[in-house]
C-alpha cells in the first residue's frame, strides 16, 4: 500500500509536465493530491484483501466520490478581537489544563 501511495504521488509530480518544476506538488494542492493517493491505497488494500470497509466502489469515478464524501473539510471561525482588560480567562488562554480538558 505504501508503494501504491508513492506511485500515486509520483504521478502527480509537476516535473512530469515541466522539467523545470519541482518533484512534489505544491502544498495548496494537498487536498486534491490526497484524493489520488487515497484512491490508490484503497485499491491496493482491496486487491490484497486487506480492506475492512464494506461496499467500497470499484469504479474510479464512484471511488473518487466516495473518498471525497469522507474527507474532512476545514471550516474556521473568524477571529474576533477581544479587549484584554475585559476578556475572560478562556479568551486569554489562562484556563490551564483543567479548563482545556473540560472544553471551556
XYZ file of N, CA and C in Angstrom:
312
model
N 0.836 -1.190 0.000
C 0.000 0.000 0.000
C 0.881 1.253 0.000
N 2.019 1.149 0.666
C 2.949 2.280 0.678
C 3.453 2.554 -0.735
N 3.766 1.505 -1.458
C 4.228 1.666 -2.836
C 3.130 2.301 -3.687
N 1.891 1.890 -3.476
C 0.770 2.480 -4.225
C 0.660 3.969 -3.931
N 0.844 4.349 -2.664
C 0.779 5.765 -2.287
C 1.906 6.554 -2.948
N 3.102 5.991 -2.926
C 4.251 6.682 -3.525
C 4.076 6.839 -5.024
N 3.590 5.793 -5.670
C 3.363 5.877 -7.121
C 2.290 6.905 -7.457
N 1.244 6.976 -6.640
C 0.180 7.957 -6.873
C 0.711 9.375 -6.702
N 1.556 9.570 -5.705
C 2.162 10.891 -5.503
C 3.098 11.224 -6.663
N 3.908 10.262 -7.069
C 4.848 10.486 -8.175
C 4.112 10.834 -9.466
N 2.947 10.239 -9.675
C 2.168 10.509 -10.880
C 1.655 11.948 -10.923
N 1.621 12.606 -9.771
C 1.138 13.990 -9.689
C 2.287 15.012 -9.719
N 3.497 14.542 -9.950
C 4.665 15.417 -9.932
C 4.594 16.476 -11.029
N 4.763 17.741 -10.666
C 4.777 18.805 -11.679
C 5.929 18.641 -12.673
N 7.007 17.966 -12.268
C 8.165 17.774 -13.141
C 7.843 16.887 -14.339
N 6.764 16.119 -14.273
C 6.374 15.285 -15.411
C 5.912 16.132 -16.592
N 5.344 17.293 -16.283
C 4.860 18.185 -17.340
C 5.884 19.237 -17.715
N 6.713 19.623 -16.750
C 7.716 20.659 -16.978
C 8.963 20.310 -16.165
N 10.057 19.956 -16.840
C 11.262 19.534 -16.123
C 11.867 20.621 -15.228
N 11.452 21.850 -15.407
C 11.953 22.933 -14.551
C 11.161 23.069 -13.252
N 10.074 22.318 -13.142
C 9.231 22.365 -11.937
C 9.781 21.399 -10.890
N 9.247 21.504 -9.680
C 9.670 20.645 -8.582
C 9.133 19.230 -8.719
N 9.698 18.330 -7.902
C 9.254 16.938 -7.916
C 7.902 16.763 -7.245
N 7.676 17.512 -6.178
C 6.438 17.356 -5.414
C 5.435 18.451 -5.752
N 4.163 18.113 -5.715
C 3.118 19.118 -5.960
C 3.137 20.204 -4.876
N 2.612 21.343 -5.214
C 2.532 22.454 -4.272
C 1.583 22.105 -3.129
N 1.875 22.631 -1.967
C 1.056 22.342 -0.782
C -0.391 22.824 -0.955
N -0.628 23.807 -1.773
C -2.003 24.273 -1.992
C -2.847 23.200 -2.689
N -2.186 22.231 -3.310
C -2.888 21.149 -3.990
C -3.011 19.900 -3.115
N -2.680 20.014 -1.846
C -2.618 18.852 -0.951
C -3.931 18.070 -0.890
N -5.049 18.760 -0.816
C -6.321 18.055 -0.703
C -6.620 17.251 -1.972
N -6.378 17.849 -3.113
C -6.632 17.159 -4.382
C -5.674 15.976 -4.555
N -4.420 16.171 -4.218
C -3.421 15.102 -4.312
C -3.802 13.968 -3.361
N -4.312 14.326 -2.189
C -4.721 13.319 -1.197
C -5.802 12.394 -1.737
N -6.682 12.922 -2.564
C -7.735 12.099 -3.165
C -7.104 11.017 -4.045
N -6.136 11.409 -4.867
C -5.475 10.453 -5.761
C -4.721 9.385 -4.963
N -4.052 9.819 -3.914
C -3.305 8.876 -3.083
C -4.261 7.926 -2.367
N -5.333 8.469 -1.815
C -6.310 7.633 -1.106
C -6.902 6.578 -2.041
N -7.247 6.981 -3.248
C -7.809 6.020 -4.210
C -6.827 4.885 -4.478
N -5.563 5.218 -4.681
C -4.549 4.203 -4.975
C -4.358 3.247 -3.803
N -4.324 3.791 -2.598
C -4.140 2.957 -1.408
C -5.356 2.064 -1.185
N -6.535 2.607 -1.368
C -7.761 1.816 -1.197
C -7.804 0.676 -2.208
N -7.494 0.985 -3.463
C -7.486 -0.065 -4.494
C -6.505 -1.178 -4.132
N -5.328 -0.782 -3.650
C -4.321 -1.772 -3.283
C -4.789 -2.613 -2.099
N -5.408 -1.972 -1.134
C -5.920 -2.699 0.032
C -6.988 -3.705 -0.389
N -7.849 -3.301 -1.314
C -8.887 -4.209 -1.821
C -8.227 -5.377 -2.563
N -7.247 -5.067 -3.431
C -6.558 -6.110 -4.199
C -5.860 -7.123 -3.292
N -5.321 -6.648 -2.173
C -4.604 -7.525 -1.242
C -5.533 -8.197 -0.237
N -6.813 -7.853 -0.306
C -7.774 -8.438 0.620
C -7.654 -7.885 2.033
N -7.114 -6.687 2.160
C -6.899 -6.080 3.471
C -7.922 -5.011 3.822
N -8.767 -4.654 2.882
C -9.773 -3.620 3.132
C -10.828 -4.169 4.086
N -11.116 -3.429 5.137
C -12.110 -3.866 6.116
C -13.457 -3.177 5.921
N -13.467 -2.102 5.199
C -14.709 -1.374 4.916
C -15.516 -2.159 3.879
N -16.810 -2.169 4.048
C -17.677 -2.875 3.103
C -18.170 -1.915 2.021
N -18.524 -2.464 0.894
C -19.127 -1.710 -0.219
C -18.229 -0.598 -0.755
N -16.946 -0.863 -0.870
C -16.032 0.112 -1.473
C -16.266 0.078 -2.983
N -16.546 1.219 -3.583
C -16.803 1.234 -5.028
C -15.572 0.773 -5.816
N -15.799 0.030 -6.887
C -14.687 -0.413 -7.733
C -14.503 0.509 -8.933
N -15.543 1.219 -9.306
C -15.468 2.180 -10.401
C -14.663 3.402 -9.945
N -13.740 3.879 -10.795
C -12.860 5.003 -10.439
C -13.618 6.259 -10.029
N -14.616 6.630 -10.823
C -15.362 7.854 -10.513
C -16.154 7.708 -9.216
N -16.763 6.552 -9.024
C -17.520 6.319 -7.793
C -16.595 6.271 -6.581
N -15.407 5.681 -6.752
C -14.440 5.625 -5.665
C -13.983 7.034 -5.290
N -13.739 7.864 -6.291
C -13.325 9.241 -6.016
C -14.419 9.991 -5.246
N -15.644 9.829 -5.666
C -16.759 10.478 -4.971
C -16.852 9.957 -3.524
N -16.671 8.649 -3.355
C -16.718 8.005 -2.037
C -15.637 8.571 -1.126
N -14.444 8.744 -1.671
C -13.334 9.317 -0.892
C -13.652 10.756 -0.520
N -14.099 11.536 -1.485
C -14.382 12.958 -1.234
C -15.480 13.145 -0.178
N -16.472 12.270 -0.178
C -17.556 12.374 0.811
C -17.050 12.189 2.236
N -15.940 11.487 2.396
C -15.416 11.192 3.723
C -14.288 12.127 4.151
N -13.887 13.019 3.268
C -12.774 13.911 3.591
C -13.205 15.014 4.546
N -12.304 15.364 5.420
C -12.520 16.468 6.338
C -12.344 17.771 5.582
N -13.270 18.678 5.793
C -13.168 20.000 5.176
C -12.990 21.026 6.283
N -11.872 21.730 6.260
C -11.642 22.705 7.329
C -12.627 23.869 7.253
N -13.185 24.193 8.387
C -14.057 25.367 8.499
C -13.606 26.118 9.736
N -13.080 27.278 9.531
C -12.527 28.054 10.626
C -13.458 29.204 10.989
N -13.627 29.380 12.285
C -14.419 30.518 12.741
C -13.569 31.777 12.590
N -14.203 32.882 12.298
C -13.427 34.120 12.170
C -12.876 34.542 13.538
N -11.709 35.128 13.520
C -11.120 35.639 14.746
C -11.845 36.912 15.163
N -11.994 37.079 16.451
C -12.657 38.263 16.991
C -11.689 38.936 17.948
N -11.462 40.200 17.743
C -10.566 40.947 18.619
C -11.268 41.164 19.962
N -10.558 40.857 21.039
C -11.112 40.977 22.380
C -10.257 41.945 23.172
N -10.923 42.874 23.879
C -10.203 43.801 24.740
C -9.587 43.003 25.886
N -8.312 43.125 26.088
C -7.585 42.325 27.079
C -8.115 42.528 28.501
N -8.498 43.749 28.838
C -8.962 44.030 30.200
C -10.290 43.350 30.517
N -11.161 43.272 29.533
C -12.480 42.691 29.782
C -12.586 41.232 29.334
N -11.492 40.671 28.826
C -11.518 39.295 28.312
C -11.605 38.277 29.438
N -12.293 37.200 29.181
C -12.391 36.111 30.146
C -11.062 35.353 30.192
N -10.911 34.495 31.203
C -9.705 33.668 31.287
C -9.599 32.766 30.057
N -10.753 32.325 29.573
C -10.774 31.476 28.375
C -10.193 32.235 27.184
N -10.632 33.463 26.996
C -10.157 34.268 25.873
C -8.676 34.572 25.993
N -8.180 34.694 27.212
C -6.759 34.976 27.433
C -5.914 33.704 27.393
N -6.559 32.541 27.366
C -5.816 31.285 27.366
C -5.249 30.953 28.729
N -5.939 31.368 29.802
C -5.437 31.178 31.157
C -6.232 30.126 31.941
N -6.950 29.262 31.266
C -7.747 28.272 31.980
C -6.890 27.157 32.560
N -5.743 26.910 31.956
C -4.897 25.821 32.429
C -5.381 24.490 31.912
N -4.734 23.429 32.342
C -5.028 22.090 31.837
C -6.442 21.634 32.192
N -6.921 21.971 33.379
C -8.269 21.543 33.798
C -9.327 22.137 32.878
N -9.202 23.413 32.564
C -10.172 24.077 31.702
C -10.129 23.528 30.274
N -8.944 23.166 29.811
C -8.819 22.611 28.464
C -9.507 21.238 28.391
N -9.387 20.445 29.433
C -10.000 19.108 29.440
C -11.520 19.216 29.490
N -12.024 20.228 30.146
C -13.473 20.385 30.297
C -14.103 21.011 29.060
N -13.273 21.442 28.085
C -13.810 22.024 26.859
C -14.301 23.429 27.047
N -13.781 24.127 28.031
C -14.217 25.522 28.277
C -13.531 26.475 27.350
